[in-house]
Structures are given as structure tokens and as C-alpha cells.
Coordinates of C-alpha atoms and ligand atoms in Angstrom, one line a residue:
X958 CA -11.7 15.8 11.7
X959 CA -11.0 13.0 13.4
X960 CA -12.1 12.4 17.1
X961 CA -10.0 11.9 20.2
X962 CA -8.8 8.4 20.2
X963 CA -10.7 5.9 22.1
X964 CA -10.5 5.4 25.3
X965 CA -9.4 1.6 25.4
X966 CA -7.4 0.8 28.4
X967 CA -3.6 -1.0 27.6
X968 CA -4.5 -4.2 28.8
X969 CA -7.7 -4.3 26.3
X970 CA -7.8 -6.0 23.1
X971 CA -6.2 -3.8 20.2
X972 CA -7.7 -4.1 16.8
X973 CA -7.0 -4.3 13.5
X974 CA -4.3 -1.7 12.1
X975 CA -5.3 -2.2 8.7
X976 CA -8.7 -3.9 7.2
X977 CA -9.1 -4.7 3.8
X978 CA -12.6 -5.6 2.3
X979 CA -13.9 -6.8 -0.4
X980 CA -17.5 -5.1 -0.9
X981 CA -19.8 -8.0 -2.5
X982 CA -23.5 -8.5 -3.0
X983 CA -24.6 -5.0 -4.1
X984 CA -25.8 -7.0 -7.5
X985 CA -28.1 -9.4 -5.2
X986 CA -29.4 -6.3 -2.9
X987 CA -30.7 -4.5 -5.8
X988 CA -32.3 -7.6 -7.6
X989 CA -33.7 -8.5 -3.5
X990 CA -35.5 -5.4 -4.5
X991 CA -36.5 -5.6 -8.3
X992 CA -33.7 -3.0 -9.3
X993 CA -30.8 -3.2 -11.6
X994 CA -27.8 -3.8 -10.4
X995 CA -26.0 -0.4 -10.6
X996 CA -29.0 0.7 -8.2
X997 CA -27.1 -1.7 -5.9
X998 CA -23.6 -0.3 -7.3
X999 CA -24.8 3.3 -5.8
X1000 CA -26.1 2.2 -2.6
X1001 CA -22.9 0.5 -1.9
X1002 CA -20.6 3.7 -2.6
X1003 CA -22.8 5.3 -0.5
X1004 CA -21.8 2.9 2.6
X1005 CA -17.9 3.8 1.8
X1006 CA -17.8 6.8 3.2
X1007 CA -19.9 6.1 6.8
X1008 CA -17.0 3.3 7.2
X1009 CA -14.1 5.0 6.9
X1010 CA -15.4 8.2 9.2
X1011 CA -16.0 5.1 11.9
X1012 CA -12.2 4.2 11.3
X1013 CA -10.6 6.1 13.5
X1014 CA -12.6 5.6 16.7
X1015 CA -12.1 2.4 16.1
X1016 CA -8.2 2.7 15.9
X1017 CA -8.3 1.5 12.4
X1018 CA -5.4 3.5 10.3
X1019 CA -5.7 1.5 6.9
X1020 CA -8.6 0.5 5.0
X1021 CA -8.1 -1.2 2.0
X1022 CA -11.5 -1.6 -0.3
X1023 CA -12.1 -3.8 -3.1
X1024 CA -14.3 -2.1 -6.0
X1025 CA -13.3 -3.9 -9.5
X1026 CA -11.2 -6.9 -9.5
X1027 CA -9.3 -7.5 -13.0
X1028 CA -11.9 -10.4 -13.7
X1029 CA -15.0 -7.9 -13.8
X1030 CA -14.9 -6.6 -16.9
X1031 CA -16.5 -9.9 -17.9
X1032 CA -19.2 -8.3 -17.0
X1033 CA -22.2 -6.3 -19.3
X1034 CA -21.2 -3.2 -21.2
X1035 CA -23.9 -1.3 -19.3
X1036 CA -22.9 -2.9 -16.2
X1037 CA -19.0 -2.0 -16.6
X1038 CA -20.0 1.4 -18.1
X1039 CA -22.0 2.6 -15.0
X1040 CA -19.3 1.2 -12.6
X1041 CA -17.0 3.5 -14.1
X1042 CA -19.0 6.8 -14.6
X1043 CA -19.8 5.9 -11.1
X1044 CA -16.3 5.9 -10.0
X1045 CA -15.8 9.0 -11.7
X1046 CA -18.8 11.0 -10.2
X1047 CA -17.8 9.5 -7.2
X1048 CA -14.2 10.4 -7.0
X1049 CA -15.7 13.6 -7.7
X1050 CA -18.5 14.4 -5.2
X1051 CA -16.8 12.6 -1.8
X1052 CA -12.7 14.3 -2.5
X1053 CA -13.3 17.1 -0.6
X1054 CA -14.8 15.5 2.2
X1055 CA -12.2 12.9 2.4
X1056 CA -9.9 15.8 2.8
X1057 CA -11.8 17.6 5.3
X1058 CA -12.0 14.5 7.3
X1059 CA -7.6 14.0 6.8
X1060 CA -8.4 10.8 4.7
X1061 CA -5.8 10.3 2.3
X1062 CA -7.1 8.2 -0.6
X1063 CA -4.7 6.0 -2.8
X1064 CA -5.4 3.7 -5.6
X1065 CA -4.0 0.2 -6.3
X1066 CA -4.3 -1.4 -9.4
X1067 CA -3.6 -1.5 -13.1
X1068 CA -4.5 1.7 -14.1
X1069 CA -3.5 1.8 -18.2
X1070 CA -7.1 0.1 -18.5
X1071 CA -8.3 2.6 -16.8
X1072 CA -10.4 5.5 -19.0
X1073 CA -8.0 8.6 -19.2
X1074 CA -10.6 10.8 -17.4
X1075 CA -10.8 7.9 -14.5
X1076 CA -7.2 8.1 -14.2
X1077 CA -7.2 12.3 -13.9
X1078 CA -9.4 12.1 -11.3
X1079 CA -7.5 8.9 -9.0
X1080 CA -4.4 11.1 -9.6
X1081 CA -6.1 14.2 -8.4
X1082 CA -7.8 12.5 -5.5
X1083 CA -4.4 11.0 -4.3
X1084 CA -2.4 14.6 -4.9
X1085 CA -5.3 16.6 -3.1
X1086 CA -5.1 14.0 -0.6
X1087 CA -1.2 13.6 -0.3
X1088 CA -0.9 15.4 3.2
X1089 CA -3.5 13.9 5.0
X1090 CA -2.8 12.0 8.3
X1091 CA -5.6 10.6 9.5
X1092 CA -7.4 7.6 8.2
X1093 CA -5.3 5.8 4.4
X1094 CA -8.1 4.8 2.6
X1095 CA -6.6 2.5 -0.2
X1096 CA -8.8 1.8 -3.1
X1097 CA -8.5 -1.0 -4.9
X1098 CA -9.9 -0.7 -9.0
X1099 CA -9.3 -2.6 -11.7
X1100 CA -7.0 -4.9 -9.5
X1101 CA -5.7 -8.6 -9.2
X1102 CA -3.5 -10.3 -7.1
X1103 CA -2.4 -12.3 -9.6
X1104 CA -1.7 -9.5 -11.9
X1105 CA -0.3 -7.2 -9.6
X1106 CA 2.5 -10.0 -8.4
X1107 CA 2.7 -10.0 -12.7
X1108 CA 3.3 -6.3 -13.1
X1109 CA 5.9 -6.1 -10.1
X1110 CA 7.6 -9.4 -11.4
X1111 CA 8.2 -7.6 -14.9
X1112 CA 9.8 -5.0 -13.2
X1113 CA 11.3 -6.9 -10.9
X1114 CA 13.4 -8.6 -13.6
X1115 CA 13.9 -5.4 -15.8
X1116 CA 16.0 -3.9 -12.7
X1117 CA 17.6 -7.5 -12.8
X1118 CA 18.0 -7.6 -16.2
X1119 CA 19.4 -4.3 -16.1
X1120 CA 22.1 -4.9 -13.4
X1121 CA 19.9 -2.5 -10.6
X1122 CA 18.9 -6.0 -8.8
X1123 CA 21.2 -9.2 -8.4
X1124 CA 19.2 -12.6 -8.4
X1125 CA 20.8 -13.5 -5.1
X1126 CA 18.9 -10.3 -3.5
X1127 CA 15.3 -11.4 -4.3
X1128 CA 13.5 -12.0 -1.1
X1129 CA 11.0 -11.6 1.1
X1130 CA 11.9 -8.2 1.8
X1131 CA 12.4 -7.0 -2.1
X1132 CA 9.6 -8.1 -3.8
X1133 CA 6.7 -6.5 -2.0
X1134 CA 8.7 -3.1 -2.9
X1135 CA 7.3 -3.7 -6.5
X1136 CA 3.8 -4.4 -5.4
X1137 CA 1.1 -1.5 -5.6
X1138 CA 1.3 -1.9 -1.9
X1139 CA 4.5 -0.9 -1.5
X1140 CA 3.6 2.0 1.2
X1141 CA 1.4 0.1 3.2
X1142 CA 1.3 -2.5 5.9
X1143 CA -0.3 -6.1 5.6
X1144 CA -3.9 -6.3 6.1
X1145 CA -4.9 -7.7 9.7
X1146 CA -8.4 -8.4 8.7
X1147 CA -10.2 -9.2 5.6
X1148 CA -12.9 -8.7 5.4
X1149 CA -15.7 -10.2 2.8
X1150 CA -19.4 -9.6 2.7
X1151 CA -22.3 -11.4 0.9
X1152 CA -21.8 -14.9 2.3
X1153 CA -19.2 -15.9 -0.1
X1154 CA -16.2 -17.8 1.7
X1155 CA -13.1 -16.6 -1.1
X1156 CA -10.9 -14.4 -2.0
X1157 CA -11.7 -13.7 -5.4
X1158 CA -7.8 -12.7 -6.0
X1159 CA -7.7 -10.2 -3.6
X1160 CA -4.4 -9.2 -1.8
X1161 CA -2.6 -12.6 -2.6
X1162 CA 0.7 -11.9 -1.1
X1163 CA -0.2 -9.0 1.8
X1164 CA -3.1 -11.2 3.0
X1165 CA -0.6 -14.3 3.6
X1166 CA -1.3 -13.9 7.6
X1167 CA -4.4 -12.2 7.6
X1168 CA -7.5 -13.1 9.8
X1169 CA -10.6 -13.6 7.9
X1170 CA -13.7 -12.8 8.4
X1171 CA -17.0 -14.0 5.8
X1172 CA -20.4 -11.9 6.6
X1173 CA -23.5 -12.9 4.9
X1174 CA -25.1 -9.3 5.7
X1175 CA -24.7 -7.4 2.0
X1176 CA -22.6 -4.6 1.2
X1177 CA -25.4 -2.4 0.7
X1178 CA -26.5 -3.4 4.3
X1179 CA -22.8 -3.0 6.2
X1180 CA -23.0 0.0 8.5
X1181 CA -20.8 1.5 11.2
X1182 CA -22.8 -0.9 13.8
X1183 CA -22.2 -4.1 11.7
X1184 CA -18.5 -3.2 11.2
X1185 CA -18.4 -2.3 15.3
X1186 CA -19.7 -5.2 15.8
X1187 CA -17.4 -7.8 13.8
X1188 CA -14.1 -5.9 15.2
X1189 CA -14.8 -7.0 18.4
X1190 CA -14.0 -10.6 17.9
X1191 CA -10.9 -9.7 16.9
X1192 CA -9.1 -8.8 20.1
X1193 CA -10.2 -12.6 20.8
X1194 CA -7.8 -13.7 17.9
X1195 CA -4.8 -15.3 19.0
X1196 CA -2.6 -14.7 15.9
X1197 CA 0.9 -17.1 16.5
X1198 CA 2.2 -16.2 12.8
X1199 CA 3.7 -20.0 12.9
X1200 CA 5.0 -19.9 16.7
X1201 CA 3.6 -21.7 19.8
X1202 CA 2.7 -19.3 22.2
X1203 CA 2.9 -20.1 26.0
Ligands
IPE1385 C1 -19.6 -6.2 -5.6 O1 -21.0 -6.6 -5.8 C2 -19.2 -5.0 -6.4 C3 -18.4 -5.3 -7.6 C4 -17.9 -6.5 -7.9 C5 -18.1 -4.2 -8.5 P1 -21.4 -7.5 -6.9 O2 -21.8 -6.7 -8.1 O3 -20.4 -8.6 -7.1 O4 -22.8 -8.1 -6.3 P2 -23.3 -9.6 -6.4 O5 -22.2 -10.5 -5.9 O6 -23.6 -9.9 -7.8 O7 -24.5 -9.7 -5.5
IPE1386 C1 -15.0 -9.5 -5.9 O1 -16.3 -9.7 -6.1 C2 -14.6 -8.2 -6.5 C3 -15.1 -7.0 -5.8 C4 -15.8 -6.9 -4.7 C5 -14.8 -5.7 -6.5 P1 -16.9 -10.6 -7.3 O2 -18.4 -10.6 -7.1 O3 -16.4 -10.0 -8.6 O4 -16.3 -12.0 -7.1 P2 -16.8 -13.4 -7.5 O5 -17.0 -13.3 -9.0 O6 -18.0 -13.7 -6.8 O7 -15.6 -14.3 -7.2
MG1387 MG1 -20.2 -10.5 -6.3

């Protein structure tokens, strides 16, 4: 269960509601140590879990995790095969924690690519998970940006198409009901380790305002402390979302 909350005064800092991040250089942390990649792959899951039990000391409610964009099945066979088994063994071994700990899991992405095991299993986890309160973990597999504003553009126009929507009601407001996101807020933080300063089509339209933050430490390597660490410049953000402030 999750602690007390913090005991941050109401004048401090607050931090991020919702962090999303995108969990790079397990590849080059295996290879730093003459492994294969999935070796790095499996030391990264393994760091999941210690982040999102820190979230709610922290005061973070959403974390949103990046684990397989739409561009990496250009990746090896054997690399894209173990990814998935280890998604699958994952989902497995950590979905009764995550309930135990009130985290309710939920995936984003295009799941028809998806092996029909793999999908079971993210439908299971978000069911066994449904009433939890606590920490939204949101994982992110087999997703784009640029294919998610796709999918919820086809819809989009098949509810225009089909008289639900009129043209002249398209907005702001509409069209991030059709993302994968629908449920969730906007991430306040992104979050990207590794050293690599981009997106790599990541939360296109959700991240429009986000801060950002780029980490050279390596997934494999990003623990509560690290992650402590980097929230507290934060509060120091003076986000003005296109206003002056006085
Ligand atoms: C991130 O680590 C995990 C996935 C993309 C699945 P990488 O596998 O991209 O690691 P590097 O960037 O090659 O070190
Ligand atoms: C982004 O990392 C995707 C995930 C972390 C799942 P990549 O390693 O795939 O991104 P690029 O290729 O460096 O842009
Ligand atoms: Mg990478």
C-alpha cells in the first residue's frame, strides 16, 4: 500500500502530476558490459517496478512509460522476440504486486500487432487492475504518436462520416477523446534517459506543454534516488503555458 502523503508544506514546490518516460539505453548498458542486449532489456524491467512504488511519496499519480515505439520492430527477430516474451513473463510475474501496491496498470498503443497471448495478458492486467486508486501506471507498447493521432483520426472521421460528429465540432477539446489517452491527463514531465535529446514520437499531442528533462544516466542505472533527485528541479519551473506572469 501506499504511504501517507508527504509532508510538503503548501507554500513548497508541487511536482509533477503525471511523468511520462521514455526508458532508453538498456541496449548500450548491456554491451558497456559485453552482454546482449536483452540482458539490458531485463535489467531495465527490473527498474519499473522500484519507480513507480517511489511514486506516490513523491506525489506523482501518473506515470506514463515508454517500452516499444511503433518504429522498433526494425529491430532483430531475436531482439523483437525476447522483448515480447519478456513483456509477457513480465506482465505475468509483477500483476499481483501492482495490485497489492493499488497500481492500476493500462496500456496505450496499437495493440492488433500485438501477439494474441500479449494482448490476454495487457487485458487481464488492466481488468485485475481496474479498481485500483493509487499510483496509474500507463504503459506505453507498440506505440506512436504519429500513429496514435492516425488511428483516432480514422475514427474521428468515421463518427463524422457517419453523422455522430459535425466538422464544425472538431476541436481542441474532441480530438484527444479519440487518443489512447483519452482517461488521462497531460504529462508535466518527460522524461528521457540515455543522453539522447528527442522524442522519438512519443506523446506528440499530450506532451505539447510538457517540461523536459534529457539524463545521460542509463535506464538500467535510473533508481528511486536518481528519479528523487531530478523532480526536485521541477518545483523551480516556471511553466507560463504562453502567458506573462507578473
Ligand atoms: C530502450 O533501450 C528500450 C527499447 C527501445 C525497447 P534501447 O534498446 O533503445 O537501448 P539503446 O538505446 O540501444 O542503448
Ligand atoms: C524510444 O527509444 C523507444 C523506447 C524507449 C521504447 P529508441 O531507442 O527506440 O529511440 P531512437 O531509435 O533512439 O530514436
Ligand atoms: Mg535506444
Amino acid at each position: 500500500m501506499a504511504k501517507a502523503r508527504d509532508t510538503r508544506t503548501n507554500d513548497a514546490p508541487t511536482g509533477p502530476r503525471h511523468v511520462a518516460i521514455i526508458m532508453d539505453g538498456n541496449g548500450r548498458w548491456a554491451q558497456a558490459r559485453g552482454r546482449p542486449r536483452l540482458f539490458g532489456h531485463h535489467a531495465g524491467a527490473r527498474r519499473v517496478r522500484e519507480i513507480v512504488t517511489a511514486c506516490p511519496d513523491l506525489g506523482v499519480k501518473y506515470m506514463t512509460i515508454f517500452a516499444f515505439s511503433t518504429e522498433n520492430w526494425k529491430r532483430t527477430q531475436t531482439e523483437v522476440a525476447g522483448l515480447m516474451s519478456l513483456f509477457r513473463r513480465y506482465i505475468m510475474k509483477e500483476m499481483q504486486d501492482f495490485v497489492k501496491e493499488n497500481v492500476r496498470v493500462r496500456f496505450i498503443g496499437d495493440r492488433p500487432r500485438l501477439d494474441a497471448k500479449l494482448r490476454a495478458l495487457m487485458d487481464e492486467a488492466e481488468q485485475m487492475t481496474s479498481h485500483c486508486t493509487g499510483t496509474n501506471l500507463t504503459i506505453a507498447l507498440n506505440y506512436g504518436g504519429r500513429d496514435e493521432v492516425s488511428r483516432a483520426t480514422r475514427r474521428l472521421a468515421e463518427d463524422v462520416a457517419s453523422g455522430r460528429l459535425k466538422p464544425e465540432d472538431v476541436d481542441e477539446e474532441t480530438l484527444p477523446k479519440y487518443l489512447d489517452t483519452c482517461v488521462l491527463p497531460d504529462p508535466d514531465l518527460v522524461i528521457r534517459t540515455s543522453g539522447e535529446a528527442r522524442i522519438s514520437n512519443f506523446l506528440l499531442w499530450q506532451s505539447a506543454y510538457a517540461e523536459y528533462e534529457f539524463i545521460d544516466t542509463l535506464w538500467p542505472d535510473f533508481t528511486k534516488e536518481v528519479f528523487t533527485e531530478l523532480l526536485k528541479g521541477y518545483g523551480a519551473r516556471d511553466r507560463r503555458f504562453g502567458a506573462v506572469t507578473a
